[in-house]
CSV table of C-alpha atoms and ligand atoms in Angstrom, one decimal:
chain,number,residue,atom,x,y,z
A,1,MET,CA,-33.0,11.0,2.5
A,2,GLU,CA,-33.5,11.8,-1.0
A,3,THR,CA,-30.7,10.3,-3.2
A,4,LYS,CA,-32.1,11.1,-6.7
A,5,ILE,CA,-29.6,12.4,-9.2
A,6,ASP,CA,-29.8,15.9,-10.1
A,7,VAL,CA,-29.8,16.4,-13.9
A,8,ILE,CA,-27.0,18.6,-15.0
A,9,THR,CA,-26.6,18.7,-18.7
A,10,GLU,CA,-23.1,20.2,-19.0
A,11,THR,CA,-19.9,19.2,-17.2
A,12,ARG,CA,-17.0,21.6,-18.0
A,13,ILE,CA,-13.6,20.1,-18.2
A,14,VAL,CA,-10.9,22.5,-17.3
A,15,ALA,CA,-7.3,21.3,-17.9
A,16,ILE,CA,-4.5,23.0,-15.9
A,17,GLY,CA,-1.0,22.3,-17.0
A,18,LYS,CA,2.5,23.2,-15.6
A,19,SER,CA,3.0,25.6,-18.5
A,20,ASP,CA,-0.1,27.6,-17.7
A,21,PRO,CA,0.8,31.1,-16.8
A,22,PRO,CA,0.0,31.9,-13.2
A,23,GLY,CA,-2.8,34.3,-14.1
A,24,SER,CA,-4.6,31.8,-16.2
A,25,ILE,CA,-4.5,29.2,-13.3
A,26,ASP,CA,-5.8,31.8,-11.0
A,27,ARG,CA,-8.7,32.7,-13.4
A,28,LYS,CA,-9.6,29.0,-13.9
A,29,LEU,CA,-9.6,28.4,-10.1
A,30,THR,CA,-11.6,31.5,-9.3
A,31,LEU,CA,-14.3,30.2,-11.8
A,32,ALA,CA,-14.2,26.7,-10.1
A,33,GLY,CA,-14.3,28.3,-6.6
A,34,GLY,CA,-17.3,30.5,-7.7
A,35,ILE,CA,-19.3,27.4,-8.6
A,36,ILE,CA,-18.7,25.9,-5.1
A,37,ARG,CA,-19.8,29.2,-3.6
A,38,GLN,CA,-23.0,29.1,-5.6
A,39,GLY,CA,-23.8,25.5,-4.4
A,40,GLY,CA,-22.3,23.6,-7.3
A,41,LEU,CA,-20.0,20.7,-7.5
A,42,VAL,CA,-16.5,20.6,-8.9
A,43,ALA,CA,-14.0,17.5,-9.1
A,44,PHE,CA,-10.5,18.5,-8.3
A,45,PRO,CA,-7.0,16.8,-7.9
A,46,THR,CA,-5.4,16.2,-4.6
A,47,GLU,CA,-2.1,14.3,-3.8
A,48,THR,CA,-4.1,11.2,-2.8
A,49,VAL,CA,-7.2,10.8,-5.3
A,50,TYR,CA,-9.5,13.2,-7.1
A,51,GLY,CA,-12.2,14.7,-4.8
A,52,LEU,CA,-15.7,15.6,-5.6
A,53,GLY,CA,-16.1,19.0,-3.9
A,54,GLY,CA,-19.1,21.0,-2.6
A,55,ASP,CA,-19.5,23.8,0.0
A,56,ALA,CA,-18.9,21.9,3.3
A,57,LEU,CA,-21.0,24.4,5.1
A,58,ASN,CA,-24.0,24.3,2.8
A,59,SER,CA,-26.3,21.3,3.5
A,60,GLU,CA,-27.7,21.4,0.0
A,61,SER,CA,-24.2,21.0,-1.5
A,62,SER,CA,-23.6,17.9,0.6
A,63,ARG,CA,-27.0,16.4,-0.5
A,64,LYS,CA,-25.9,17.0,-4.1
A,65,ILE,CA,-22.7,15.2,-3.5
A,66,TYR,CA,-24.4,12.1,-2.2
A,67,ALA,CA,-26.8,12.1,-5.1
A,68,ALA,CA,-23.9,12.6,-7.9
A,69,LYS,CA,-22.0,9.7,-6.3
A,70,GLY,CA,-25.0,7.4,-5.6
A,71,ARG,CA,-23.6,7.3,-2.1
A,72,PRO,CA,-25.5,6.2,1.0
A,73,CYS,CA,-26.0,9.4,3.0
A,74,ASP,CA,-25.0,8.0,6.4
A,75,ASN,CA,-21.4,7.9,5.1
A,76,PRO,CA,-19.8,11.1,6.1
A,77,LEU,CA,-17.6,13.5,4.0
A,78,ILE,CA,-14.2,14.8,4.6
A,79,VAL,CA,-13.9,18.6,4.9
A,80,HIS,CA,-10.9,20.0,3.1
A,81,ILE,CA,-9.2,23.2,4.2
A,82,ALA,CA,-6.3,25.3,3.0
A,83,ASP,CA,-5.1,27.0,6.1
A,84,MET,CA,-4.6,26.0,9.8
A,85,THR,CA,-6.3,29.1,11.0
A,86,HIS,CA,-9.6,27.9,9.3
A,87,LEU,CA,-9.8,24.8,11.5
A,88,ASP,CA,-11.1,26.6,14.6
A,89,ARG,CA,-14.5,27.5,13.0
A,90,ILE,CA,-15.5,24.0,12.1
A,91,VAL,CA,-14.3,22.0,15.2
A,92,SER,CA,-15.1,22.4,19.0
A,93,GLY,CA,-11.6,22.3,20.4
A,94,ILE,CA,-8.3,21.0,19.0
A,95,PRO,CA,-6.8,18.3,21.3
A,96,PRO,CA,-3.1,18.7,21.8
A,97,LYS,CA,-2.1,15.4,20.1
A,98,ALA,CA,-4.2,16.6,17.0
A,99,GLN,CA,-2.3,19.8,17.0
A,100,LYS,CA,0.9,17.9,16.9
A,101,LEU,CA,-0.2,15.6,14.2
A,102,ALA,CA,-1.5,18.5,12.1
A,103,LYS,CA,1.7,20.3,12.6
A,104,ALA,CA,3.7,17.3,11.4
A,105,PHE,CA,1.6,16.1,8.5
A,106,TRP,CA,-0.4,19.0,7.3
A,107,PRO,CA,-0.7,19.9,4.4
A,108,GLY,CA,-0.6,16.2,3.4
A,109,PRO,CA,-2.4,12.9,3.0
A,110,LEU,CA,-3.8,12.8,6.7
A,111,THR,CA,-7.4,13.1,7.8
A,112,LEU,CA,-8.2,13.9,11.4
A,113,ILE,CA,-11.6,13.3,13.1
A,114,PHE,CA,-12.7,16.1,15.6
A,115,ARG,CA,-15.8,17.0,17.5
A,116,LYS,CA,-17.6,19.3,15.1
A,117,SER,CA,-18.8,22.8,15.8
A,118,GLU,CA,-22.4,24.1,15.0
A,119,VAL,CA,-21.5,25.6,11.7
A,120,VAL,CA,-21.0,22.1,10.1
A,121,PRO,CA,-24.3,20.7,8.9
A,122,TYR,CA,-25.2,17.1,9.8
A,123,GLN,CA,-25.7,16.5,6.1
A,124,THR,CA,-21.9,16.9,5.7
A,125,THR,CA,-21.1,14.5,8.6
A,126,GLY,CA,-23.6,11.9,7.9
A,127,GLY,CA,-25.4,12.7,11.0
A,128,LEU,CA,-22.4,12.5,13.3
A,129,ASP,CA,-21.2,14.9,15.9
A,130,THR,CA,-17.7,14.4,14.7
A,131,VAL,CA,-16.2,16.0,11.5
A,132,ALA,CA,-13.3,14.6,9.3
A,133,VAL,CA,-10.8,17.3,8.3
A,134,ARG,CA,-7.9,17.2,5.9
A,135,MET,CA,-5.6,19.9,4.4
A,136,PRO,CA,-4.3,18.6,1.1
A,137,SER,CA,-0.8,19.4,-0.2
A,138,HIS,CA,-1.6,19.5,-3.9
A,139,PRO,CA,-1.0,23.1,-4.8
A,140,ILE,CA,-4.1,23.2,-7.1
A,141,ALA,CA,-6.3,21.8,-4.5
A,142,ASN,CA,-5.0,24.4,-2.0
A,143,LEU,CA,-5.8,27.4,-4.2
A,144,PHE,CA,-9.1,25.9,-5.2
A,145,ILE,CA,-10.1,25.5,-1.6
A,146,ARG,CA,-9.3,29.1,-1.0
A,147,LYS,CA,-11.2,30.4,-4.0
A,148,ALA,CA,-14.2,28.2,-2.8
A,149,GLY,CA,-14.5,29.9,0.5
A,150,GLY,CA,-12.2,27.7,2.6
A,151,TYR,CA,-14.3,24.6,3.3
A,152,VAL,CA,-14.7,22.1,0.7
A,153,ALA,CA,-16.6,18.7,1.5
A,154,ALA,CA,-15.1,16.0,-0.8
A,155,PRO,CA,-15.4,12.3,-0.9
A,156,SER,CA,-13.4,10.5,-3.7
A,157,ALA,CA,-14.8,11.5,-7.0
A,158,ASN,CA,-15.9,8.0,-8.1
A,159,LEU,CA,-19.4,6.6,-8.5
A,160,SER,CA,-20.1,4.6,-5.3
A,161,GLY,CA,-19.0,1.1,-5.9
A,162,LYS,CA,-16.1,2.1,-8.2
A,163,PRO,CA,-12.4,2.5,-7.4
A,164,SER,CA,-11.3,6.0,-6.3
A,165,PRO,CA,-10.2,8.0,-9.4
A,166,THR,CA,-6.5,8.7,-9.8
A,167,LEU,CA,-6.7,10.0,-13.4
A,168,ALA,CA,-8.9,12.8,-14.8
A,169,ARG,CA,-10.4,10.2,-17.3
A,170,HIS,CA,-11.6,8.1,-14.3
A,171,VAL,CA,-13.5,11.1,-13.1
A,172,VAL,CA,-14.9,11.6,-16.6
A,173,GLN,CA,-16.0,8.1,-16.9
A,174,ASP,CA,-17.9,8.3,-13.6
A,175,MET,CA,-19.1,11.9,-13.4
A,176,MET,CA,-20.0,13.4,-16.8
A,177,GLY,CA,-23.3,15.1,-16.7
A,178,ARG,CA,-23.5,14.7,-12.9
A,179,ILE,CA,-21.4,17.6,-11.7
A,180,ASP,CA,-20.5,21.1,-12.9
A,181,MET,CA,-16.8,21.0,-13.5
A,182,ILE,CA,-13.8,18.6,-13.5
A,183,ILE,CA,-10.3,20.1,-13.0
A,184,ASP,CA,-7.9,17.9,-14.9
A,185,ALA,CA,-4.3,18.3,-13.5
A,186,GLU,CA,-1.2,16.2,-12.8
A,187,GLY,CA,0.1,15.4,-9.3
A,188,VAL,CA,-2.3,12.8,-8.0
A,189,GLU,CA,0.6,10.8,-7.1
A,190,ILE,CA,0.0,8.7,-3.9
A,191,GLY,CA,-3.0,6.9,-5.5
A,192,LEU,CA,-4.7,5.7,-2.2
A,193,GLU,CA,-6.9,7.7,0.0
A,194,SER,CA,-5.6,9.6,3.0
A,195,THR,CA,-4.9,7.9,6.5
A,196,ILE,CA,-7.8,8.7,8.8
A,197,VAL,CA,-7.0,9.2,12.5
A,198,ASP,CA,-9.6,9.7,15.2
A,199,VAL,CA,-8.2,12.2,17.6
A,200,THR,CA,-11.3,12.7,19.9
A,201,GLY,CA,-10.1,10.1,22.5
A,202,ASP,CA,-6.9,9.9,24.7
A,203,ILE,CA,-5.1,7.7,22.3
A,204,PRO,CA,-5.3,8.4,18.5
A,205,VAL,CA,-7.0,5.6,16.6
A,206,ILE,CA,-6.2,4.8,12.8
A,207,LEU,CA,-9.5,4.3,11.1
A,208,ARG,CA,-8.1,3.9,7.7
A,209,PRO,CA,-4.5,3.2,6.8
A,210,GLY,CA,-2.6,5.3,4.1
A,211,TYR,CA,0.6,6.9,3.2
A,212,ILE,CA,1.0,8.3,6.7
A,213,THR,CA,1.9,5.0,8.5
A,214,GLN,CA,1.3,4.0,12.1
A,215,ARG,CA,5.1,4.2,12.7
A,216,MET,CA,5.1,7.9,11.4
A,217,LEU,CA,2.0,8.8,13.5
A,218,SER,CA,3.5,7.1,16.7
A,219,GLY,CA,6.8,8.9,16.1
A,220,VAL,CA,5.0,12.2,16.8
A,221,VAL,CA,2.4,11.4,19.5
A,222,GLY,CA,3.5,8.1,21.1
A,223,GLU,CA,1.1,5.3,21.5
A,224,THR,CA,-1.6,4.9,18.6
A,225,ASP,CA,-4.2,2.3,18.0
A,226,MET,CA,-5.6,0.7,14.9
A,227,ASP,CA,-9.4,-0.1,14.2
A,228,VAL,CA,-9.5,-3.9,14.6
A,229,THR,CA,-11.6,-4.1,11.3
A,230,ILE,CA,-8.5,-2.8,9.3
A,231,TYR,CA,-6.3,-6.0,10.0
A,232,ASP,CA,-9.0,-8.6,10.9
A,233,GLY,CA,-11.2,-9.2,7.8
A,234,GLN,CA,-13.3,-11.7,9.9
A,235,SER,CA,-14.1,-9.1,12.5
A,236,THR,CA,-17.8,-8.8,13.4
A,237,GLN,CA,-17.4,-5.3,14.8
A,238,ALA,CA,-18.5,-2.3,12.8
A,239,PRO,CA,-15.6,-0.2,11.5
A,240,ARG,CA,-15.5,3.2,13.1
A,241,ALA,CA,-15.1,4.9,9.7
A,242,PRO,CA,-18.6,4.3,8.5
A,243,GLY,CA,-17.4,4.2,4.7
A,244,MET,CA,-15.2,1.2,5.4
A,245,LYS,CA,-18.2,-1.0,6.0
A,246,TYR,CA,-19.3,-0.6,2.6
A,247,ARG,CA,-18.5,-3.3,0.0
A,248,HIS,CA,-15.7,-1.8,-1.7
A,249,TYR,CA,-14.9,-2.1,-5.3
A,250,ALA,CA,-14.3,-5.5,-6.6
A,251,PRO,CA,-13.4,-6.1,-10.3
A,252,ARG,CA,-15.8,-8.1,-12.4
A,253,GLY,CA,-13.1,-10.8,-12.6
A,254,GLU,CA,-12.3,-13.0,-9.6
A,255,LEU,CA,-9.2,-11.4,-7.8
A,256,VAL,CA,-6.9,-13.6,-5.6
A,257,ILE,CA,-3.9,-12.6,-3.6
A,258,VAL,CA,-1.0,-15.1,-3.7
A,259,GLU,CA,1.4,-15.1,-0.9
A,260,GLY,CA,4.6,-17.0,-0.4
A,261,GLU,CA,8.3,-17.2,-1.6
A,262,PRO,CA,8.6,-15.3,-4.9
A,263,GLN,CA,9.4,-18.4,-7.1
A,264,ASN,CA,6.6,-20.3,-5.6
A,265,VAL,CA,4.2,-17.5,-6.3
A,266,VAL,CA,5.3,-17.1,-9.9
A,267,ARG,CA,5.1,-20.9,-10.4
A,268,TYR,CA,1.6,-21.0,-8.9
A,269,ILE,CA,0.2,-18.1,-10.7
A,270,ASN,CA,1.6,-19.4,-14.0
A,271,GLU,CA,-0.1,-22.7,-13.5
A,272,GLN,CA,-3.5,-21.2,-12.8
A,273,THR,CA,-3.2,-18.7,-15.7
A,274,ALA,CA,-2.3,-21.4,-18.1
A,275,LEU,CA,-5.3,-23.4,-17.0
A,276,ARG,CA,-7.7,-20.8,-17.2
A,277,GLU,CA,-6.4,-19.5,-20.5
A,278,ALA,CA,-6.7,-23.1,-21.9
A,279,GLY,CA,-10.3,-23.0,-20.8
A,280,GLY,CA,-10.8,-19.9,-22.9
A,281,ALA,CA,-10.8,-17.3,-20.2
A,282,ARG,CA,-8.5,-14.2,-20.1
A,283,THR,CA,-6.3,-13.7,-17.0
A,284,GLY,CA,-4.5,-11.0,-15.4
A,285,VAL,CA,-1.5,-10.5,-13.0
A,286,ILE,CA,-0.4,-7.7,-10.7
A,287,GLY,CA,3.3,-8.6,-10.3
A,288,THR,CA,6.6,-7.1,-9.0
A,289,GLN,CA,9.2,-5.8,-11.3
A,290,GLU,CA,11.8,-8.5,-10.3
A,291,VAL,CA,9.8,-11.3,-11.7
A,292,LEU,CA,7.5,-9.6,-14.0
A,293,SER,CA,8.9,-11.0,-17.3
A,294,GLN,CA,8.1,-14.6,-16.1
A,295,TYR,CA,4.3,-14.2,-16.2
A,296,GLN,CA,2.3,-15.3,-19.2
A,297,ALA,CA,-1.2,-14.0,-18.5
A,298,SER,CA,-3.2,-11.9,-21.0
A,299,SER,CA,-2.6,-8.8,-19.0
A,300,VAL,CA,0.4,-8.3,-16.9
A,301,LYS,CA,0.5,-5.1,-14.7
A,302,ASN,CA,3.9,-3.9,-13.3
A,303,ALA,CA,3.6,-3.1,-9.5
A,304,GLY,CA,7.1,-1.9,-9.4
A,305,ARG,CA,9.9,-3.0,-7.1
A,306,ARG,CA,9.1,-5.5,-4.5
A,307,ARG,CA,10.3,-3.4,-1.4
A,308,ASP,CA,8.6,-0.2,-2.4
A,309,ALA,CA,4.8,-0.1,-2.2
A,310,SER,CA,4.5,3.4,-3.6
A,311,MET,CA,4.4,2.4,-7.3
A,312,VAL,CA,1.7,-0.2,-6.8
A,313,ALA,CA,-0.3,2.3,-4.7
A,314,ARG,CA,-0.2,4.9,-7.3
A,315,GLN,CA,-1.5,2.4,-10.1
A,316,LEU,CA,-3.8,0.0,-8.2
A,317,TYR,CA,-7.1,1.6,-8.9
A,318,THR,CA,-6.1,2.2,-12.5
A,319,PHE,CA,-5.2,-1.5,-12.8
A,320,LEU,CA,-8.4,-2.5,-11.4
A,321,ARG,CA,-10.5,-0.3,-13.9
A,322,GLU,CA,-8.2,-1.7,-16.7
A,323,PHE,CA,-8.9,-5.4,-15.9
A,324,ASP,CA,-12.7,-4.8,-16.4
A,325,ASP,CA,-12.1,-2.9,-19.5
A,326,GLU,CA,-9.9,-5.8,-20.8
A,327,ASP,CA,-12.6,-8.3,-19.9
A,328,ILE,CA,-10.3,-10.3,-17.5
A,329,ALA,CA,-12.1,-13.2,-15.8
A,330,TYR,CA,-9.3,-14.3,-13.3
A,331,ILE,CA,-6.8,-12.0,-11.6
A,332,TYR,CA,-3.8,-12.9,-9.5
A,333,ALA,CA,-1.9,-10.4,-7.4
A,334,GLU,CA,1.2,-10.8,-5.5
A,335,SER,CA,1.1,-9.9,-1.8
A,336,PHE,CA,2.3,-6.6,-0.6
A,337,ALA,CA,2.1,-7.4,3.1
A,338,ASP,CA,4.5,-5.6,5.5
A,339,SER,CA,7.1,-8.3,5.2
A,340,PHE,CA,7.7,-7.2,1.6
A,341,ASP,CA,7.9,-3.6,2.2
A,342,ASP,CA,10.3,-1.3,4.1
A,343,SER,CA,8.0,1.8,4.4
A,344,GLY,CA,5.1,0.5,6.2
A,345,PHE,CA,2.9,1.8,3.3
A,346,GLY,CA,2.3,-1.7,2.2
A,347,GLN,CA,-0.3,-2.1,4.8
A,348,ALA,CA,-2.5,0.5,3.2
A,349,VAL,CA,-2.0,-1.2,-0.2
A,350,MET,CA,-3.0,-4.6,1.2
A,351,ASN,CA,-5.9,-3.1,3.0
A,352,ARG,CA,-7.4,-2.0,-0.4
A,353,LEU,CA,-6.2,-5.0,-2.3
A,354,LEU,CA,-7.8,-7.4,0.3
A,355,LYS,CA,-11.0,-5.4,0.1
A,356,ALA,CA,-11.0,-5.7,-3.8
A,357,ALA,CA,-10.3,-9.5,-3.4
A,358,GLY,CA,-13.1,-10.1,-1.0
A,359,HIS,CA,-10.2,-11.2,1.4
A,360,ARG,CA,-9.3,-14.3,-0.8
A,361,VAL,CA,-5.7,-15.1,-0.1
A,362,ILE,CA,-3.8,-18.3,-1.1
A,363,HIS,CA,-0.5,-19.3,0.6
A,364,VAL,CA,1.9,-21.2,-1.5
B,1,TXA,O1,-7.7,11.1,0.4
B,1,TXA,C1,-8.8,11.3,0.7
B,1,TXA,O2,-9.2,11.2,1.9
B,1,TXA,C2,-9.8,11.6,-0.4
B,1,TXA,C3,-9.4,12.8,-1.0
B,1,TXA,C4,-10.5,13.4,-1.9
B,1,TXA,O3,-9.3,13.8,0.1
B,1,TXA,N1,-11.2,11.6,0.1
B,1,TXA,C5,-11.7,10.4,0.4
B,1,TXA,O4,-13.1,10.6,0.8
B,1,TXA,O5,-11.2,9.2,0.4
B,1,TXA,P1,-14.2,9.4,1.0
B,1,TXA,O6,-15.4,10.1,1.3
B,1,TXA,O7,-14.1,8.5,-0.2
B,1,TXA,O8,-13.8,8.6,2.3
B,1,TXA,C6,-14.0,9.2,3.5
B,1,TXA,C7,-13.9,8.2,4.7
B,1,TXA,C8,-15.2,7.3,4.8
B,1,TXA,O9,-14.8,6.0,4.9
B,1,TXA,C9,-15.9,8.0,5.8
B,1,TXA,O10,-16.8,7.0,6.5
B,1,TXA,C10,-14.8,8.3,6.8
B,1,TXA,O11,-13.9,8.9,5.9
B,1,TXA,N2,-15.2,9.5,7.7
B,1,TXA,C11,-15.6,10.7,7.3
B,1,TXA,N3,-16.0,11.5,8.4
B,1,TXA,C12,-15.9,10.6,9.4
B,1,TXA,C13,-16.2,10.8,10.9
B,1,TXA,N4,-16.7,11.9,11.4
B,1,TXA,N5,-15.9,9.8,11.7
B,1,TXA,C14,-15.4,8.6,11.2
B,1,TXA,N6,-15.1,8.4,9.8
B,1,TXA,C15,-15.4,9.4,9.0
B,2,MG,MG1,-14.2,6.9,-1.4
């Protein structure tokens, strides 16, 4: 399929602030929604990351999304809805467990995989007979989707091969001149993409970990499984979410995760950064607040408190983009594996960090 970039000369940036009067927000989102209805593309904030939206029921819009991202077209898009009553039209049946999960976690950072109905074009689902659906909780996303006609296909709004955007300026960096509009607003707070759960079989299967953890899902539907490729980096099986097979963003510098007792980790990282800096290279660290002042690298990023993965999740993609901008050649990250985190959200952070590190982990 064609993946040539459509030439669009002007990308409008529309800022929406908390102090905007309601009438003005409504007007801006009516305009944005109109662009989608006419087959155009608009980047918009969600509670996870920025999405790159097009009309999910228009195959030409989906084609444009792939072209704007430079994304392989066998990698399916998530359809974003704003109302539970809109689900019926795009799926062929809602299994009882899916119903329970939607009731518990929608609107929110959970994507469910259903069998698709005929109205969803194969261009949107990457040729699959299933469709990924999510109802975001971000209020601007919600109103925007309604104004756009109810069904917005949206991958993360980054160029293929870059980290997902969590700030409007990341979207501007990647998408200027490629799409019609960028909605710039606050509230992209989670910072990692939604949890994806396949509900087409008897037991729900997690295809991508996220803020909604396995523990939270099992609390609602009982037994759940996890795609083996999530926790086994050596697995030779193909991941069941096609997008998880692609090489994910890796910073230009070499990223290594260092695991062990906190003081051993700090000592090891400081030895390594001192050596590298003595050799003329710039080094970076992603470290927890408890030991942050002990690091001596050129660029030290604050990952927040050790037992709380939410801050590092929110900032991880920003850190990775910044290390490139700062010309950092060697990066060391503390581990955020489950043992360090009470919420279970650490697993999603580690999943993304391991991909960025090409699974390089050092135990000290
Ligand atoms: O939080 C999010 O999910 C963000 C925001 C914008 O909503 N979106 C996002 O989309 O992360 P994207 O395209 O970057 O990731 C979608 C993932 C890909 O790994 C894709 O392969 C998988 O969802 N996916 C989509 N449809 C699927 C399907 N029918 N079966 C299995 N996996 C699917
Ligand atoms: Mg993505």
